[in-house]
């Protein structure tokens, strides 16, 4: 994080080789640099970073890499593109890659923070039967965020419809802050 702050202006050209590194810490630094670059970029550069991100999901291969970046790049890029958002997030959610499925779910945190739960609940319904522990935790976490930021009744309504089919890990994460 200190390096990301120190080299905040390094840009995409510096981040790209780091993103393809065999070292987890180098990939984490690359994603932090890409997030900083994305936040300061013009529209063509943002599109380039978003495209690069999606082409590089094989290297975004740990929960912390996904969790720290998906919202800020994928979620942010798709925010004003509802047709593309639904298509891309659905494709990611149906991927064989656990990391792409997690990217889809975590990207929705961008919308939750802005009061929109639609994509989160749609993707949660698609992923409600996922066998991967990391997906169950991500879905439960995003459902909990919906409850905290948008309202427990919205979360409870979803849970009433799906709790019988949900893996227990997903349900436990979702209800963790309930009274």
PDB file of C-alpha atoms in Angstrom:
ATOM      1  CA  UNK A   1       0.000   0.000   0.000  1.00  0.00           C
ATOM      2  CA  UNK A   2       2.867   2.351   0.771  1.00  0.00           C
ATOM      3  CA  UNK A   3       4.404   1.587  -2.624  1.00  0.00           C
ATOM      4  CA  UNK A   4       1.074   2.174  -4.343  1.00  0.00           C
ATOM      5  CA  UNK A   5       0.911   5.615  -2.760  1.00  0.00           C
ATOM      6  CA  UNK A   6       4.512   6.357  -3.625  1.00  0.00           C
ATOM      7  CA  UNK A   7       4.081   5.292  -7.249  1.00  0.00           C
ATOM      8  CA  UNK A   8       0.477   6.411  -7.714  1.00  0.00           C
ATOM      9  CA  UNK A   9       1.324   8.077 -11.017  1.00  0.00           C
ATOM     10  CA  UNK A  10       3.112   5.017 -12.436  1.00  0.00           C
ATOM     11  CA  UNK A  11       0.198   4.148 -14.713  1.00  0.00           C
ATOM     12  CA  UNK A  12      -0.922   1.133 -16.676  1.00  0.00           C
ATOM     13  CA  UNK A  13       2.432   0.455 -18.314  1.00  0.00           C
ATOM     14  CA  UNK A  14       4.070  -0.179 -14.931  1.00  0.00           C
ATOM     15  CA  UNK A  15       1.096  -2.117 -13.544  1.00  0.00           C
ATOM     16  CA  UNK A  16       0.734  -4.559 -16.441  1.00  0.00           C
ATOM     17  CA  UNK A  17       3.953  -6.556 -15.940  1.00  0.00           C
ATOM     18  CA  UNK A  18       3.344  -6.551 -12.186  1.00  0.00           C
ATOM     19  CA  UNK A  19      -0.132  -7.969 -12.730  1.00  0.00           C
ATOM     20  CA  UNK A  20       1.371 -10.934 -14.573  1.00  0.00           C
ATOM     21  CA  UNK A  21       3.975 -11.584 -11.884  1.00  0.00           C
ATOM     22  CA  UNK A  22       4.230 -14.882 -10.069  1.00  0.00           C
ATOM     23  CA  UNK A  23       4.384 -12.936  -6.819  1.00  0.00           C
ATOM     24  CA  UNK A  24       1.092 -12.256  -5.069  1.00  0.00           C
ATOM     25  CA  UNK A  25       2.389  -8.993  -3.608  1.00  0.00           C
ATOM     26  CA  UNK A  26       3.357  -7.725  -7.074  1.00  0.00           C
ATOM     27  CA  UNK A  27      -0.132  -8.491  -8.382  1.00  0.00           C
ATOM     28  CA  UNK A  28      -1.662  -6.720  -5.370  1.00  0.00           C
ATOM     29  CA  UNK A  29       0.499  -3.667  -6.074  1.00  0.00           C
ATOM     30  CA  UNK A  30      -0.503  -3.765  -9.748  1.00  0.00           C
ATOM     31  CA  UNK A  31      -4.195  -3.736  -8.832  1.00  0.00           C
ATOM     32  CA  UNK A  32      -3.732  -0.839  -6.402  1.00  0.00           C
ATOM     33  CA  UNK A  33      -1.938   1.103  -9.134  1.00  0.00           C
ATOM     34  CA  UNK A  34      -4.702   0.278 -11.625  1.00  0.00           C
ATOM     35  CA  UNK A  35      -7.378   1.446  -9.183  1.00  0.00           C
ATOM     36  CA  UNK A  36      -5.553   4.749  -8.627  1.00  0.00           C
ATOM     37  CA  UNK A  37      -5.040   5.158 -12.371  1.00  0.00           C
ATOM     38  CA  UNK A  38      -8.697   4.338 -13.059  1.00  0.00           C
ATOM     39  CA  UNK A  39      -9.944   6.896 -10.558  1.00  0.00           C
ATOM     40  CA  UNK A  40      -7.910   9.677 -12.196  1.00  0.00           C
ATOM     41  CA  UNK A  41      -8.260   8.591 -15.806  1.00  0.00           C
ATOM     42  CA  UNK A  42     -10.249   9.889 -18.723  1.00  0.00           C
ATOM     43  CA  UNK A  43     -12.892   7.662 -20.341  1.00  0.00           C
ATOM     44  CA  UNK A  44     -10.625   5.932 -22.925  1.00  0.00           C
ATOM     45  CA  UNK A  45      -8.036   5.078 -20.271  1.00  0.00           C
ATOM     46  CA  UNK A  46     -10.737   3.775 -17.925  1.00  0.00           C
ATOM     47  CA  UNK A  47     -12.006   1.529 -20.689  1.00  0.00           C
ATOM     48  CA  UNK A  48      -8.462   0.296 -21.289  1.00  0.00           C
ATOM     49  CA  UNK A  49      -7.995  -0.508 -17.578  1.00  0.00           C
ATOM     50  CA  UNK A  50     -11.369  -2.266 -17.382  1.00  0.00           C
ATOM     51  CA  UNK A  51     -10.586  -4.317 -20.511  1.00  0.00           C
ATOM     52  CA  UNK A  52      -7.134  -5.167 -19.188  1.00  0.00           C
ATOM     53  CA  UNK A  53      -8.667  -6.261 -15.884  1.00  0.00           C
ATOM     54  CA  UNK A  54     -11.109  -8.649 -17.554  1.00  0.00           C
ATOM     55  CA  UNK A  55      -8.387 -10.061 -19.800  1.00  0.00           C
ATOM     56  CA  UNK A  56      -6.207 -10.642 -16.739  1.00  0.00           C
ATOM     57  CA  UNK A  57      -8.567 -12.540 -14.440  1.00  0.00           C
ATOM     58  CA  UNK A  58      -6.216 -15.544 -14.486  1.00  0.00           C
ATOM     59  CA  UNK A  59      -3.782 -13.377 -12.503  1.00  0.00           C
ATOM     60  CA  UNK A  60      -6.441 -11.959 -10.163  1.00  0.00           C
ATOM     61  CA  UNK A  61      -6.479 -15.302  -8.441  1.00  0.00           C
ATOM     62  CA  UNK A  62      -6.873 -14.785  -4.728  1.00  0.00           C
ATOM     63  CA  UNK A  63      -9.779 -13.570  -2.645  1.00  0.00           C
ATOM     64  CA  UNK A  64      -7.961 -10.445  -1.460  1.00  0.00           C
ATOM     65  CA  UNK A  65      -7.000  -9.444  -5.009  1.00  0.00           C
ATOM     66  CA  UNK A  66     -10.632  -9.735  -6.119  1.00  0.00           C
ATOM     67  CA  UNK A  67     -12.076  -8.104  -3.018  1.00  0.00           C
ATOM     68  CA  UNK A  68      -9.828  -5.071  -3.209  1.00  0.00           C
ATOM     69  CA  UNK A  69     -10.333  -4.391  -6.917  1.00  0.00           C
ATOM     70  CA  UNK A  70     -13.553  -5.683  -8.496  1.00  0.00           C
ATOM     71  CA  UNK A  71     -15.767  -2.949  -7.089  1.00  0.00           C
ATOM     72  CA  UNK A  72     -13.412  -0.149  -8.128  1.00  0.00           C
ATOM     73  CA  UNK A  73     -12.791  -1.243 -11.707  1.00  0.00           C
ATOM     74  CA  UNK A  74     -15.483  -3.654 -12.929  1.00  0.00           C
ATOM     75  CA  UNK A  75     -18.286  -2.226 -10.814  1.00  0.00           C
ATOM     76  CA  UNK A  76     -17.319   1.356 -11.572  1.00  0.00           C
ATOM     77  CA  UNK A  77     -16.975   0.846 -15.336  1.00  0.00           C
ATOM     78  CA  UNK A  78     -20.313  -0.942 -15.679  1.00  0.00           C
ATOM     79  CA  UNK A  79     -22.228   1.495 -13.451  1.00  0.00           C
ATOM     80  CA  UNK A  80     -23.592   3.635 -16.285  1.00  0.00           C
ATOM     81  CA  UNK A  81     -23.879   0.772 -18.766  1.00  0.00           C
ATOM     82  CA  UNK A  82     -26.875  -1.309 -17.611  1.00  0.00           C
ATOM     83  CA  UNK A  83     -27.094  -3.544 -20.693  1.00  0.00           C
ATOM     84  CA  UNK A  84     -23.397  -4.318 -20.694  1.00  0.00           C
ATOM     85  CA  UNK A  85     -23.427  -4.671 -16.907  1.00  0.00           C
ATOM     86  CA  UNK A  86     -26.058  -7.399 -16.936  1.00  0.00           C
ATOM     87  CA  UNK A  87     -24.339  -9.273 -19.768  1.00  0.00           C
ATOM     88  CA  UNK A  88     -20.796  -9.066 -18.370  1.00  0.00           C
ATOM     89  CA  UNK A  89     -21.701  -9.823 -14.758  1.00  0.00           C
ATOM     90  CA  UNK A  90     -23.870 -12.768 -15.805  1.00  0.00           C
ATOM     91  CA  UNK A  91     -21.045 -14.165 -17.925  1.00  0.00           C
ATOM     92  CA  UNK A  92     -18.613 -13.796 -15.030  1.00  0.00           C
ATOM     93  CA  UNK A  93     -21.099 -15.310 -12.558  1.00  0.00           C
ATOM     94  CA  UNK A  94     -21.532 -18.359 -14.802  1.00  0.00           C
ATOM     95  CA  UNK A  95     -17.798 -18.812 -15.360  1.00  0.00           C
ATOM     96  CA  UNK A  96     -15.977 -21.993 -14.366  1.00  0.00           C
ATOM     97  CA  UNK A  97     -13.409 -19.759 -12.662  1.00  0.00           C
ATOM     98  CA  UNK A  98     -14.107 -19.201  -8.986  1.00  0.00           C
ATOM     99  CA  UNK A  99     -12.269 -15.875  -9.272  1.00  0.00           C
ATOM    100  CA  UNK A 100     -14.476 -14.621 -12.114  1.00  0.00           C
ATOM    101  CA  UNK A 101     -17.600 -15.617 -10.186  1.00  0.00           C
ATOM    102  CA  UNK A 102     -16.268 -13.761  -7.149  1.00  0.00           C
ATOM    103  CA  UNK A 103     -15.405 -10.726  -9.313  1.00  0.00           C
ATOM    104  CA  UNK A 104     -19.033 -10.627 -10.497  1.00  0.00           C
ATOM    105  CA  UNK A 105     -20.389 -10.692  -6.959  1.00  0.00           C
ATOM    106  CA  UNK A 106     -17.886  -8.226  -5.496  1.00  0.00           C
ATOM    107  CA  UNK A 107     -18.360  -5.778  -8.376  1.00  0.00           C
ATOM    108  CA  UNK A 108     -21.902  -5.247  -7.094  1.00  0.00           C
ATOM    109  CA  UNK A 109     -20.569  -3.621  -3.923  1.00  0.00           C
ATOM    110  CA  UNK A 110     -20.159  -0.504  -6.073  1.00  0.00           C
ATOM    111  CA  UNK A 111     -23.941  -0.433  -6.641  1.00  0.00           C
ATOM    112  CA  UNK A 112     -24.873  -1.374  -3.072  1.00  0.00           C
ATOM    113  CA  UNK A 113     -22.907   1.635  -1.789  1.00  0.00           C
ATOM    114  CA  UNK A 114     -25.035   3.785  -4.085  1.00  0.00           C
ATOM    115  CA  UNK A 115     -28.341   2.333  -2.897  1.00  0.00           C
ATOM    116  CA  UNK A 116     -28.945  -0.188  -5.697  1.00  0.00           C
ATOM    117  CA  UNK A 117     -29.357  -3.845  -4.776  1.00  0.00           C
ATOM    118  CA  UNK A 118     -30.791  -5.124  -8.080  1.00  0.00           C
ATOM    119  CA  UNK A 119     -27.611  -6.676  -9.521  1.00  0.00           C
ATOM    120  CA  UNK A 120     -26.556  -8.089  -6.174  1.00  0.00           C
ATOM    121  CA  UNK A 121     -29.804  -9.977  -5.669  1.00  0.00           C
ATOM    122  CA  UNK A 122     -29.919 -11.116  -9.297  1.00  0.00           C
ATOM    123  CA  UNK A 123     -26.403 -12.548  -9.099  1.00  0.00           C
ATOM    124  CA  UNK A 124     -26.996 -13.986  -5.627  1.00  0.00           C
ATOM    125  CA  UNK A 125     -29.937 -15.938  -7.061  1.00  0.00           C
ATOM    126  CA  UNK A 126     -27.668 -17.261  -9.846  1.00  0.00           C
ATOM    127  CA  UNK A 127     -24.984 -18.260  -7.338  1.00  0.00           C
ATOM    128  CA  UNK A 128     -27.227 -19.551  -4.544  1.00  0.00           C
ATOM    129  CA  UNK A 129     -26.271 -23.179  -5.294  1.00  0.00           C
ATOM    130  CA  UNK A 130     -22.529 -22.599  -5.801  1.00  0.00           C
ATOM    131  CA  UNK A 131     -20.400 -25.266  -4.114  1.00  0.00           C
ATOM    132  CA  UNK A 132     -17.310 -23.079  -3.671  1.00  0.00           C
ATOM    133  CA  UNK A 133     -16.773 -21.814  -0.146  1.00  0.00           C
ATOM    134  CA  UNK A 134     -15.267 -18.544  -1.452  1.00  0.00           C
ATOM    135  CA  UNK A 135     -18.397 -17.861  -3.503  1.00  0.00           C
ATOM    136  CA  UNK A 136     -20.728 -18.755  -0.648  1.00  0.00           C
ATOM    137  CA  UNK A 137     -18.878 -16.294   1.580  1.00  0.00           C
ATOM    138  CA  UNK A 138     -18.914 -13.564  -1.096  1.00  0.00           C
ATOM    139  CA  UNK A 139     -22.653 -13.938  -1.735  1.00  0.00           C
ATOM    140  CA  UNK A 140     -23.435 -13.985   1.984  1.00  0.00           C
ATOM    141  CA  UNK A 141     -21.247 -10.938   2.524  1.00  0.00           C
ATOM    142  CA  UNK A 142     -22.941  -8.955  -0.274  1.00  0.00           C
ATOM    143  CA  UNK A 143     -26.386  -9.941   1.022  1.00  0.00           C
ATOM    144  CA  UNK A 144     -25.337  -8.703   4.459  1.00  0.00           C
ATOM    145  CA  UNK A 145     -24.175  -5.436   2.850  1.00  0.00           C
ATOM    146  CA  UNK A 146     -27.592  -5.083   1.209  1.00  0.00           C
ATOM    147  CA  UNK A 147     -29.203  -5.493   4.620  1.00  0.00           C
ATOM    148  CA  UNK A 148     -26.895  -2.993   6.291  1.00  0.00           C
ATOM    149  CA  UNK A 149     -26.791  -0.320   3.601  1.00  0.00           C
ATOM    150  CA  UNK A 150     -30.185  -0.620   1.934  1.00  0.00           C
ATOM    151  CA  UNK A 151     -32.359  -2.266   4.562  1.00  0.00           C
ATOM    152  CA  UNK A 152     -32.853  -5.551   6.334  1.00  0.00           C
ATOM    153  CA  UNK A 153     -36.341  -6.038   4.844  1.00  0.00           C
ATOM    154  CA  UNK A 154     -34.807  -6.256   1.345  1.00  0.00           C
ATOM    155  CA  UNK A 155     -32.288  -8.847   2.509  1.00  0.00           C
ATOM    156  CA  UNK A 156     -34.894 -10.754   4.531  1.00  0.00           C
ATOM    157  CA  UNK A 157     -37.211 -10.955   1.531  1.00  0.00           C
ATOM    158  CA  UNK A 158     -34.433 -12.537  -0.528  1.00  0.00           C
ATOM    159  CA  UNK A 159     -33.518 -14.918   2.298  1.00  0.00           C
ATOM    160  CA  UNK A 160     -37.133 -16.026   2.805  1.00  0.00           C
ATOM    161  CA  UNK A 161     -37.230 -17.085  -0.841  1.00  0.00           C
ATOM    162  CA  UNK A 162     -33.842 -18.837  -0.881  1.00  0.00           C
ATOM    163  CA  UNK A 163     -32.725 -19.918   2.593  1.00  0.00           C
ATOM    164  CA  UNK A 164     -33.792 -23.546   2.159  1.00  0.00           C
ATOM    165  CA  UNK A 165     -31.518 -23.998  -0.869  1.00  0.00           C
ATOM    166  CA  UNK A 166     -28.629 -21.844   0.369  1.00  0.00           C
ATOM    167  CA  UNK A 167     -25.446 -23.435   1.597  1.00  0.00           C
ATOM    168  CA  UNK A 168     -25.187 -22.845   5.336  1.00  0.00           C
ATOM    169  CA  UNK A 169     -21.960 -20.839   4.952  1.00  0.00           C
ATOM    170  CA  UNK A 170     -23.744 -18.365   2.663  1.00  0.00           C
ATOM    171  CA  UNK A 171     -26.679 -18.065   5.043  1.00  0.00           C
ATOM    172  CA  UNK A 172     -24.445 -17.616   8.107  1.00  0.00           C
ATOM    173  CA  UNK A 173     -22.540 -14.787   6.400  1.00  0.00           C
ATOM    174  CA  UNK A 174     -25.804 -13.154   5.302  1.00  0.00           C
ATOM    175  CA  UNK A 175     -27.396 -13.142   8.770  1.00  0.00           C
ATOM    176  CA  UNK A 176     -24.230 -12.449  10.749  1.00  0.00           C
ATOM    177  CA  UNK A 177     -25.399  -8.993  11.906  1.00  0.00           C
ATOM    178  CA  UNK A 178     -29.050  -9.778  12.438  1.00  0.00           C
ATOM    179  CA  UNK A 179     -30.418  -9.115  15.933  1.00  0.00           C
TER     180      UNK A 179
END
